[in-house]
GROMACS .gro file of C-alpha atoms in nm:
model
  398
    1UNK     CA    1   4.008  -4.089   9.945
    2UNK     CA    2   4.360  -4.133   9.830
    3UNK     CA    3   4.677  -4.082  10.000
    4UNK     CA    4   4.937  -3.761   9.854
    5UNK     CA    5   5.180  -4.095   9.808
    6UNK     CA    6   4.880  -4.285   9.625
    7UNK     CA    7   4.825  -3.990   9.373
    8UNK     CA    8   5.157  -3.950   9.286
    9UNK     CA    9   5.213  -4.331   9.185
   10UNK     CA   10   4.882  -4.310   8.986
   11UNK     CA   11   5.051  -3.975   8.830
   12UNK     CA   12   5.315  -4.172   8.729
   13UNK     CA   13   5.139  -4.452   8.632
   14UNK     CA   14   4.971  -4.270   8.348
   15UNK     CA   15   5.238  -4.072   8.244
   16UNK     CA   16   5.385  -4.403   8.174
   17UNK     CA   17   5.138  -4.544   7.986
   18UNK     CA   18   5.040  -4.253   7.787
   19UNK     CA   19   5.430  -4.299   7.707
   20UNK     CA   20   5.437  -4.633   7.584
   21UNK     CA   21   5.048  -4.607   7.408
   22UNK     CA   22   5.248  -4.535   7.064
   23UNK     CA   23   5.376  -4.879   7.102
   24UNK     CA   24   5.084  -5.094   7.111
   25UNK     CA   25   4.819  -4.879   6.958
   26UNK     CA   26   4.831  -4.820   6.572
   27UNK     CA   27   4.755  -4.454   6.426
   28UNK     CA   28   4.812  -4.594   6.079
   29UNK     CA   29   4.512  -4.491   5.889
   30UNK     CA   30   4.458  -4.722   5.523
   31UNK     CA   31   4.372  -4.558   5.188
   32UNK     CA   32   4.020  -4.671   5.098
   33UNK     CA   33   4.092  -4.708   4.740
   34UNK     CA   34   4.459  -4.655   4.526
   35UNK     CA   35   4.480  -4.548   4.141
   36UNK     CA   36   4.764  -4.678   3.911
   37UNK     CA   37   4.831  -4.672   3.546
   38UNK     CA   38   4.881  -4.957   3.303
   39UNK     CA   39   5.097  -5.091   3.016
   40UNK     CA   40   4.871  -4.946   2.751
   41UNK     CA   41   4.640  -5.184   2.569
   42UNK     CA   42   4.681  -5.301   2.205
   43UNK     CA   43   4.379  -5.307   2.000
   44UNK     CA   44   4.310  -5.461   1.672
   45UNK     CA   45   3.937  -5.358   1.482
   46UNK     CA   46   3.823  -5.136   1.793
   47UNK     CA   47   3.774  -4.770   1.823
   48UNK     CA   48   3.830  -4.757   2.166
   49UNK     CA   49   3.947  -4.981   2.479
   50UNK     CA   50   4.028  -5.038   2.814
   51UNK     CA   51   4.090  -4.772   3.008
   52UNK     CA   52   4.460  -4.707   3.118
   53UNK     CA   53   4.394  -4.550   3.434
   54UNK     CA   54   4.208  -4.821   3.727
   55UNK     CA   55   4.112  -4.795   4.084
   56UNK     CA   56   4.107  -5.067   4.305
   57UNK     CA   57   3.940  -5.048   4.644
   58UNK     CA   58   4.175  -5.211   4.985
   59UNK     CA   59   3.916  -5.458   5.007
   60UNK     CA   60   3.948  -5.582   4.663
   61UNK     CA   61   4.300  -5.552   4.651
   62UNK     CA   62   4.306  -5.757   4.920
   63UNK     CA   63   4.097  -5.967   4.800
   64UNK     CA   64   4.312  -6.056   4.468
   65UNK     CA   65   4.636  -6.026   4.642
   66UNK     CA   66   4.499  -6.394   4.890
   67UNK     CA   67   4.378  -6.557   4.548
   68UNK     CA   68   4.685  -6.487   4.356
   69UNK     CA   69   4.873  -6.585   4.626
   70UNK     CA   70   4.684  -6.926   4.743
   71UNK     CA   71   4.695  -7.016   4.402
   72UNK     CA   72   5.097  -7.007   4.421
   73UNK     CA   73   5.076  -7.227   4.719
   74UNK     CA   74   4.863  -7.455   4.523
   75UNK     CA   75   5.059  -7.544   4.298
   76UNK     CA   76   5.367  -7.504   4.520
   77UNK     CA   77   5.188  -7.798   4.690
   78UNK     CA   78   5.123  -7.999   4.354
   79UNK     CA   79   5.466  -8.000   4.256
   80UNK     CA   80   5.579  -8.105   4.563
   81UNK     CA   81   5.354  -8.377   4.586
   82UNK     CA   82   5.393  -8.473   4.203
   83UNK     CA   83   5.800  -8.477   4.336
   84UNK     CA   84   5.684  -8.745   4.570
   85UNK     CA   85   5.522  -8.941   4.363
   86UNK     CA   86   5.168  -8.915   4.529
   87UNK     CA   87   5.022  -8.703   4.219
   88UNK     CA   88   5.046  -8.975   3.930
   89UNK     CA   89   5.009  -8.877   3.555
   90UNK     CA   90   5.014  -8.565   3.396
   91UNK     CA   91   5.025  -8.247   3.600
   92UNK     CA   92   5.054  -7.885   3.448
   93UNK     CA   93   5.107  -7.555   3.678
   94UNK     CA   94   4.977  -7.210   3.654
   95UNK     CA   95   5.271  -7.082   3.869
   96UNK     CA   96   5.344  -6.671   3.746
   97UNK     CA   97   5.000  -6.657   3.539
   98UNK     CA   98   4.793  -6.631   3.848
   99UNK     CA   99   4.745  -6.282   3.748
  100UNK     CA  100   4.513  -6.382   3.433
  101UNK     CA  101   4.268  -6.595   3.621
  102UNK     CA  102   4.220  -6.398   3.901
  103UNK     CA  103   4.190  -6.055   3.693
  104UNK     CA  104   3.916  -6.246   3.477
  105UNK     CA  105   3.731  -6.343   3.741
  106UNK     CA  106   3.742  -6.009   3.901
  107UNK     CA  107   3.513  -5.903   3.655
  108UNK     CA  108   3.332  -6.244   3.532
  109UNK     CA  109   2.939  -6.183   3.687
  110UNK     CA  110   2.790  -6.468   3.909
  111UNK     CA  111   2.669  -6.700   3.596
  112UNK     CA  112   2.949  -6.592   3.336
  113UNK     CA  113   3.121  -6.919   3.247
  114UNK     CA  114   3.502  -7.013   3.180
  115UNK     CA  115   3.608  -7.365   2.985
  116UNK     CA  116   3.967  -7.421   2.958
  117UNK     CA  117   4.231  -7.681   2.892
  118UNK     CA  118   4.454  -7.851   3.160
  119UNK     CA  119   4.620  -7.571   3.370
  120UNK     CA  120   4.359  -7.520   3.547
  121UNK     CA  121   4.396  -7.600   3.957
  122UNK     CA  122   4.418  -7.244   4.027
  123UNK     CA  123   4.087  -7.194   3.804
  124UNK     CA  124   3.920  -7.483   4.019
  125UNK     CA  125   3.970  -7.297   4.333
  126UNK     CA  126   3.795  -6.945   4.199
  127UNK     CA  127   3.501  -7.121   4.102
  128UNK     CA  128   3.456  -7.211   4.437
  129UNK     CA  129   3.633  -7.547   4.506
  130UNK     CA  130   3.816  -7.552   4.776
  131UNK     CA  131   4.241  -7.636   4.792
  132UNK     CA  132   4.123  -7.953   4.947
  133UNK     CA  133   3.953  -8.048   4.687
  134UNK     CA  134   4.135  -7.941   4.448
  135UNK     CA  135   4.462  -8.094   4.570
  136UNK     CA  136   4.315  -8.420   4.687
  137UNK     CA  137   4.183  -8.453   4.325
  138UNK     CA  138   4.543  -8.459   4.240
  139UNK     CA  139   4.599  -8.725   4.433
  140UNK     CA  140   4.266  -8.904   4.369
  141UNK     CA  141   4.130  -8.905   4.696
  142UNK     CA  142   3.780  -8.884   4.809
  143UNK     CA  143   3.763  -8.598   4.930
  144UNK     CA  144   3.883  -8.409   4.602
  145UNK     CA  145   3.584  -8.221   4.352
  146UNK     CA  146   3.531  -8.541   4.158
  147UNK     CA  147   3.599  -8.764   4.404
  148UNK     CA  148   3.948  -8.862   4.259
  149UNK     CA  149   3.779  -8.976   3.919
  150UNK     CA  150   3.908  -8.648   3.737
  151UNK     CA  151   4.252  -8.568   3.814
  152UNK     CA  152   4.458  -8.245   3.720
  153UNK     CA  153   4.275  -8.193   3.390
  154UNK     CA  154   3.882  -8.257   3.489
  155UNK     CA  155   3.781  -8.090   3.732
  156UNK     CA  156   3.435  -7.882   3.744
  157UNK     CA  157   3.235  -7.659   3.935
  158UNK     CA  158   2.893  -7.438   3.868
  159UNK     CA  159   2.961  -7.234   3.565
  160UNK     CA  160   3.338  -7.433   3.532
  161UNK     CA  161   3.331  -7.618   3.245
  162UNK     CA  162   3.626  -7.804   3.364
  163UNK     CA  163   4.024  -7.831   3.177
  164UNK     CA  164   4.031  -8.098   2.878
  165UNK     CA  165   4.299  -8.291   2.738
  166UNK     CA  166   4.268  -8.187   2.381
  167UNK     CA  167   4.514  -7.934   2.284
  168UNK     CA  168   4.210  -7.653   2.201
  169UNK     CA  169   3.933  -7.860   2.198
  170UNK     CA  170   3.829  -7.670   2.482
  171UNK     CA  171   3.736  -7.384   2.245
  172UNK     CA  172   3.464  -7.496   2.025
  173UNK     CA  173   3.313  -7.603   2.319
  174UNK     CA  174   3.319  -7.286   2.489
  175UNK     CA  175   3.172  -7.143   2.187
  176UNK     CA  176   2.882  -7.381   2.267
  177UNK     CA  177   2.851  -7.286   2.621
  178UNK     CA  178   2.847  -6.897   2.461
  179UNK     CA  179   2.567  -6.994   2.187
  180UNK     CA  180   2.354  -7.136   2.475
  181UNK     CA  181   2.401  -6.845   2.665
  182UNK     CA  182   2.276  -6.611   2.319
  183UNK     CA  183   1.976  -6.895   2.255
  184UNK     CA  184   1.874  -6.855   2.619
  185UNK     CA  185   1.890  -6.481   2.620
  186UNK     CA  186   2.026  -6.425   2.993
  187UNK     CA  187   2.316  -6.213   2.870
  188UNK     CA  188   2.601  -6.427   3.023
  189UNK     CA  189   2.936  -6.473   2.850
  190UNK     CA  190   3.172  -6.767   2.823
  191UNK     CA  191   3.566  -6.722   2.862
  192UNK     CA  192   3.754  -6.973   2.626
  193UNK     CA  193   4.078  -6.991   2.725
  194UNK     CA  194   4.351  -7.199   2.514
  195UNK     CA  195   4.753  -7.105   2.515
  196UNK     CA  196   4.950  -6.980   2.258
  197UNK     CA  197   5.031  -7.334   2.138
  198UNK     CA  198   4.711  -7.430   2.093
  199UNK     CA  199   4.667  -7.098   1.874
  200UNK     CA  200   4.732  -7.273   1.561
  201UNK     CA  201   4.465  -7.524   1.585
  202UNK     CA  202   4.253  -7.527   1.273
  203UNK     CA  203   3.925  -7.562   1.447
  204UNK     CA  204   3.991  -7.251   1.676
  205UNK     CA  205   3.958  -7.083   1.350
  206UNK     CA  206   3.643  -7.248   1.256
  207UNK     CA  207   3.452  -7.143   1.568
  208UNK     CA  208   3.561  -6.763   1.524
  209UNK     CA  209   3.368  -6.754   1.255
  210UNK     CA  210   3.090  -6.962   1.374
  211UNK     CA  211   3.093  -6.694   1.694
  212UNK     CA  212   3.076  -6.386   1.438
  213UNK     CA  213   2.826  -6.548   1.183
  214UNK     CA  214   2.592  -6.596   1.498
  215UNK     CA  215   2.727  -6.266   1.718
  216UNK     CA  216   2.822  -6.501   2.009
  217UNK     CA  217   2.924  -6.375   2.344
  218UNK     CA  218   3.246  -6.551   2.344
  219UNK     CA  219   3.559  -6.430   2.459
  220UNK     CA  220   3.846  -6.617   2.335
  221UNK     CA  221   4.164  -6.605   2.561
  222UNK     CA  222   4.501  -6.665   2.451
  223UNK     CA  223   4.714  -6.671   2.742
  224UNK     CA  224   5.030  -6.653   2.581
  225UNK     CA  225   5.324  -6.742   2.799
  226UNK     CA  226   5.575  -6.743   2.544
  227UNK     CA  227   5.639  -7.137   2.541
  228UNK     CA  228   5.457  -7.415   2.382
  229UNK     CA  229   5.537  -7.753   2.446
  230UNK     CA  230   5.909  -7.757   2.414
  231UNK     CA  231   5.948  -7.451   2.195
  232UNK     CA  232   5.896  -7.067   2.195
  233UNK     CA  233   5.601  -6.905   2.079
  234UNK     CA  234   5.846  -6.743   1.801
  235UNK     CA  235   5.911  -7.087   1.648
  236UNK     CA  236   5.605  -7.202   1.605
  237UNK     CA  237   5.406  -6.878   1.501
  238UNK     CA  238   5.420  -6.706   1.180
  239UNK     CA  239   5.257  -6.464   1.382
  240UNK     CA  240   5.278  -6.388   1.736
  241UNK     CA  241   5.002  -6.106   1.769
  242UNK     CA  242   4.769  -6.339   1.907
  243UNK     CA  243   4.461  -6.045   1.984
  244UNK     CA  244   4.478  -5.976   1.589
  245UNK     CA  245   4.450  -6.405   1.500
  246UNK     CA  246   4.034  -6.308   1.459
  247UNK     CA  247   4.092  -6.126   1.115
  248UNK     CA  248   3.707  -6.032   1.156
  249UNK     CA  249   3.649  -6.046   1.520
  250UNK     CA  250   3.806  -5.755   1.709
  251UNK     CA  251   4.096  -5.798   1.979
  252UNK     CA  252   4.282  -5.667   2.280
  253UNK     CA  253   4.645  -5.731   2.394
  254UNK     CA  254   4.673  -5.702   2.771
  255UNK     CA  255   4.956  -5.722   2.995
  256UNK     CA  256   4.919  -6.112   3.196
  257UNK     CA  257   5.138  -5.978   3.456
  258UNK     CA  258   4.854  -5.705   3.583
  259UNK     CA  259   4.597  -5.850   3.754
  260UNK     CA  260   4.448  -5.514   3.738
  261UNK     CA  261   4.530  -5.451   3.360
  262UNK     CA  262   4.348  -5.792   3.315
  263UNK     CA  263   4.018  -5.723   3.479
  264UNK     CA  264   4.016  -5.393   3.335
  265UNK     CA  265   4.011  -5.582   2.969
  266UNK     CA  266   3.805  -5.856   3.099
  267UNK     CA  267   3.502  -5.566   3.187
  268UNK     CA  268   3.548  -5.400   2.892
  269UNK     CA  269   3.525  -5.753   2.688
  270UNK     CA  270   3.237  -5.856   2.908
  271UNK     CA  271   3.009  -5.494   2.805
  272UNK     CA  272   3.115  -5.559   2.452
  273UNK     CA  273   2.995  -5.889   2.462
  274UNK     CA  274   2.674  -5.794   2.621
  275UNK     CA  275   2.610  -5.534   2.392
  276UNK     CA  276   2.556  -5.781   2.096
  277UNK     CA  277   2.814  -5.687   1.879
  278UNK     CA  278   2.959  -6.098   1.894
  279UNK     CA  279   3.313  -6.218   2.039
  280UNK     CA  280   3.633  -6.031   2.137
  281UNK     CA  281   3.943  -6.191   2.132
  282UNK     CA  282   4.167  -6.120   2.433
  283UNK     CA  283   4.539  -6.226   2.477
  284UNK     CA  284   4.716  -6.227   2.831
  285UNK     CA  285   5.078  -6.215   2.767
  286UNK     CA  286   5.223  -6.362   3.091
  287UNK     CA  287   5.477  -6.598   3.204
  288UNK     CA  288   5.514  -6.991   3.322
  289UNK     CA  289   5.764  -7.075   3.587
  290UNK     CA  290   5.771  -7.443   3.547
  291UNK     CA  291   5.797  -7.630   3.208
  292UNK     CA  292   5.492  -7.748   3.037
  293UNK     CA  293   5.413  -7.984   3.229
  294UNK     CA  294   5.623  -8.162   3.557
  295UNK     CA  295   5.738  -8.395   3.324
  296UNK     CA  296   5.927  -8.100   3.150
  297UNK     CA  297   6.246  -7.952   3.294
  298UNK     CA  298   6.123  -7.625   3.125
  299UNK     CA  299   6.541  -7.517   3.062
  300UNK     CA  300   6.641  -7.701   2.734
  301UNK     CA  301   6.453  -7.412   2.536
  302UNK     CA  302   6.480  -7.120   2.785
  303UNK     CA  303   6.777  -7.026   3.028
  304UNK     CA  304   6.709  -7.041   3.411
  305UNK     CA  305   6.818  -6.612   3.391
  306UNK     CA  306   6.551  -6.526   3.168
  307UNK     CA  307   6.317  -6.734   3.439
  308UNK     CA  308   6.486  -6.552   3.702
  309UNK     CA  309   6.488  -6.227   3.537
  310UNK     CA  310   6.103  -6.263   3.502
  311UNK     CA  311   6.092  -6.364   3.890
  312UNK     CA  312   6.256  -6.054   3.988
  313UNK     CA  313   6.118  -5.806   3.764
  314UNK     CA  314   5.788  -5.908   3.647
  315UNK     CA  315   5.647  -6.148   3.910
  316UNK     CA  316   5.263  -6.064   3.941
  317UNK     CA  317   5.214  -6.096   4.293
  318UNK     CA  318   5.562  -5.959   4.418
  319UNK     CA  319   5.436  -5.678   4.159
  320UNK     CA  320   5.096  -5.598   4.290
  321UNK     CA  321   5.231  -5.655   4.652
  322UNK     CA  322   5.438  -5.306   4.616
  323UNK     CA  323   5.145  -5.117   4.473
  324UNK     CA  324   4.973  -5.246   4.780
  325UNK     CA  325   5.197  -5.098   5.051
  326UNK     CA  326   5.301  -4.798   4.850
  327UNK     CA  327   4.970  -4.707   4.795
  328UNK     CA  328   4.888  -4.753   5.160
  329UNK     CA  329   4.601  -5.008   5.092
  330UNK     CA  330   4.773  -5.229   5.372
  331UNK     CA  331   5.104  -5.295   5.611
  332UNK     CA  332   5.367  -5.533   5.454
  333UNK     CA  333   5.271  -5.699   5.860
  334UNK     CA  334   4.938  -5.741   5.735
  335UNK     CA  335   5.019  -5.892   5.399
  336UNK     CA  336   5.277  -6.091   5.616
  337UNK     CA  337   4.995  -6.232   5.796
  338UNK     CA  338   4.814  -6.345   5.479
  339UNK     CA  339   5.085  -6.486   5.367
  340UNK     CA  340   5.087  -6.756   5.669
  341UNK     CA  341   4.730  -6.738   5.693
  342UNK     CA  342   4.691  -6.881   5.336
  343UNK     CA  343   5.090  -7.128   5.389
  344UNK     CA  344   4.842  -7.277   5.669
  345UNK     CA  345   4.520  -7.375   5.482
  346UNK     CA  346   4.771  -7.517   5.219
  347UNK     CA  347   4.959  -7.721   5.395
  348UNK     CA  348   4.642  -7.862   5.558
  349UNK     CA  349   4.506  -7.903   5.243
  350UNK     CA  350   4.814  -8.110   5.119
  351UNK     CA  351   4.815  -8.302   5.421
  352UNK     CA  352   4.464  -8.445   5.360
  353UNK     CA  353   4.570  -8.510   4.998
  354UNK     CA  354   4.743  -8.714   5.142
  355UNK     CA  355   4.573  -8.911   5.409
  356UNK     CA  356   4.237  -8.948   5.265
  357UNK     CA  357   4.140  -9.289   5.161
  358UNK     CA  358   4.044  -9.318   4.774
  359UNK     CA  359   3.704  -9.438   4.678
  360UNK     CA  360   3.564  -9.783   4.680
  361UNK     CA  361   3.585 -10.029   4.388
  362UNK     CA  362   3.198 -10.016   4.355
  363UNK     CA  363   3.221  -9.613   4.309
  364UNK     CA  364   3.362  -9.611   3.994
  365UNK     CA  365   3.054  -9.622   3.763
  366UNK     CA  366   2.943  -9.346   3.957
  367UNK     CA  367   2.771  -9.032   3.810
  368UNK     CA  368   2.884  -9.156   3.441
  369UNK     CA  369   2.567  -8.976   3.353
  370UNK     CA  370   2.297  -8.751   3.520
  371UNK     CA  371   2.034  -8.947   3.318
  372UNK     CA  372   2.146  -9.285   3.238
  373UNK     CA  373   1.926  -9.494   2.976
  374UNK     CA  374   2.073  -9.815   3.089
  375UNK     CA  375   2.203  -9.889   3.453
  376UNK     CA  376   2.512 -10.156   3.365
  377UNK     CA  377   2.828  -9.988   3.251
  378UNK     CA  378   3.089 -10.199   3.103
  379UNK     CA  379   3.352 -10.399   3.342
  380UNK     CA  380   3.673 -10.504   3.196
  381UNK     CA  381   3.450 -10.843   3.133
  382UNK     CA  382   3.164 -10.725   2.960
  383UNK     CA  383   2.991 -11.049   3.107
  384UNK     CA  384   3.078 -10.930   3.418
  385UNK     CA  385   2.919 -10.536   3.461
  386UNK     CA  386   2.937 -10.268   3.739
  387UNK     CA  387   2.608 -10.074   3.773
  388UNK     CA  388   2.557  -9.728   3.777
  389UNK     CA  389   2.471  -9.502   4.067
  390UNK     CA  390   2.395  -9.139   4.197
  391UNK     CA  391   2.644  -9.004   4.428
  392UNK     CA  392   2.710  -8.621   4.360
  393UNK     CA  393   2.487  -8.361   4.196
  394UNK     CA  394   2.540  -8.278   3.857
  395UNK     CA  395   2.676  -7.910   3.788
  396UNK     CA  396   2.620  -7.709   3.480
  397UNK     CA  397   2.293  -7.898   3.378
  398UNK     CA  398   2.026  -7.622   3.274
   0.00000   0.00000   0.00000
């Protein structure tokens, strides 16, 4: 039984702690889901579009808000690394259009397929490669998704047709991926994505019509961010209203910036798709930090204010951060903690980019083809050649 001294410092004792309970418990309750308006959408030979008005759930916000934001770091990382000379070649970041790729996939269904042309690290990593692998691709290590063999424009995963070199060659091809989709009948689309300097290309008109002749499910995506290589998109285009290039195939302009604007137009693209009614073209205005490629200062044809002015105003993740926390989806702490969570895995990432050993001499023949005819592949002495082997699975082989 307890003393009358011994109740009164219990007493006390829970006074004080019901006290300081504020302090180390949280009564914050989060909003399930938020609902926010868009830029409106632009459409060119379509009734209707895109809804204006879209919900996003605190799990998915969440969700978009780590991608957009790992992709950053990525190519944070790959500049850095391209700085120091470890990343050799050409290297081409996605740094402020991290909005477009991560809205698309938002809505892109398990076995929907993207193709694209070289920015595509931040593409790599939401089809499921890690930032490992991706950045030790850079860097051709072993331990990157091609084993070092691809570099920053071919790299592949399931359903990832990879980046090619080819200012829009990329296009036609995903056109092919599309058809194959239509002559196998399991109502998947493919996303084409070229940039607004590739817009021009003479055989990205061909394949529109191919795509309406046949009633593909393509989805052709200009991301226009303003700048071609070395120019504006005003100086090189007669016209600039990408979504209406199609003529005959309808279109959608979309606000890049809006990761939720994007995946709003990327569901409504998919269901038109779907429906049969052929290929939708879709353009993502946005905005590139960095110039073309690292090998471009990206200032002789644009001032460092309008970059900055973009930075400050219009930056996608800063952007969708605020709707976040003013929504009360999460805590700026907890986005905090993200934020380190995801400046962790990156720098680990970029430190095995570094370390890891590249492959052997006698790799290099390797996986040439899933089905090889003939085992020798040609050695810079033809009397002298390497053999083929196995070493990865193929992806993308139906």
């Amino acid at each position: 039984m307890m003393s009358p001294a011994a109740r009164l410092v219990s007493r006390r004792f829970n006074h004080r702690n019901q006290a300081l309970a504020p302090f180390f418990t949280s009564s914050k309750s989060f909003a399930s889901e938020a609902t926010f308006e868009t830029r409106p959408f632009k459409l060119h030979k379509l009734d209707e579009g895109p809804k204006t008005t879209v919900t996003v759930t605190r799990d998915d916000a969440l969700k978009y808000y780590k991608q957009m934001l790992t992709i950053r770091r990525i190519e944070t990382a790959s500049g850095n690394l391209y700085k120091e000379k470890i990343i050799r070649g050409f290297c081409h970041l996605y740094s402020g259009q991290e909005a477009c790729a991560v809205g698309m996939k938002a809505a892109m269904k398990p076995a929907d397929a993207i193709i694209s042309a070289y920015r595509i690290h931040g593409w790599t990593y939401l089809m499921g490669v890690s930032p490992t692998g991706v950045l030790a691709e850079l860097t051709g290590r072993k331990s990157g998704c091609a084993r070092g063999k691809g570099g920053s424009m071919h790299m592949y995963a399931p359903h990832f047709y990879g980046g090619n070199g080819i200012v829009g060659a990329q296009v036609p091809l995903g056109v092919g991926v599309a058809f194959a989709s239509k002559y196998r009948g399991d109502e998947n689309v493919c996303f084409a994505l070229y940039g607004d300097g590739a817009a021009n290309q003479g055989q990205i008109f061909e394949v529109y019509n191919m795509a309406k002749l046949w009633n593909v499910p393509c989805i052709f995506v200009c991301e226009n961010n303003g700048y071609g290589m070395g120019t504006s998109a005003d100086r090189a285009a007669a016209s600039t209203n990408y979504y209406t290039r199609g003529d005959y195939v309808p279109g959608i302009w979309v606000d890049g910036m809006d990761v939720l604007a994007v995946r709003e137009a990327s569901r409504f693209a998919i269901e038109y798709c779907n429906s049969g009614k052929g290929p939708l073209v879709m353009e993502t205005v946005t905005y590139r930090y960095s110039g073309h490629s690292m090998s471009d200062p990206g200032t002789s044809y644009r001032t460092r204010d309008e970059i900055q002015e973009v930075r400050q105003t219009r930056d996608p993740i800063a952007s969708f951060k605020e709707k976040i926390i003013s929504t009360d989806l999460a805590t700026a702490d907890e986005l905090k903690a993200i934020d380190a969570e995801v400046k962790k895995e990156i720098d680990e990432a970029s430190r095995k980019a570094k370390t890891d050993t590249e492959i052997p001499m006698e790799e290099l023949p390797a996986d040439i083809y899933s089905a090889p005819l003939e085992t020798d592949v040609r050695n810079v002495a033809p009397w002298e050649p390497l053999q083929h082997k196995r070493i990865g699975s193929a992806v993308n082989l139906k």
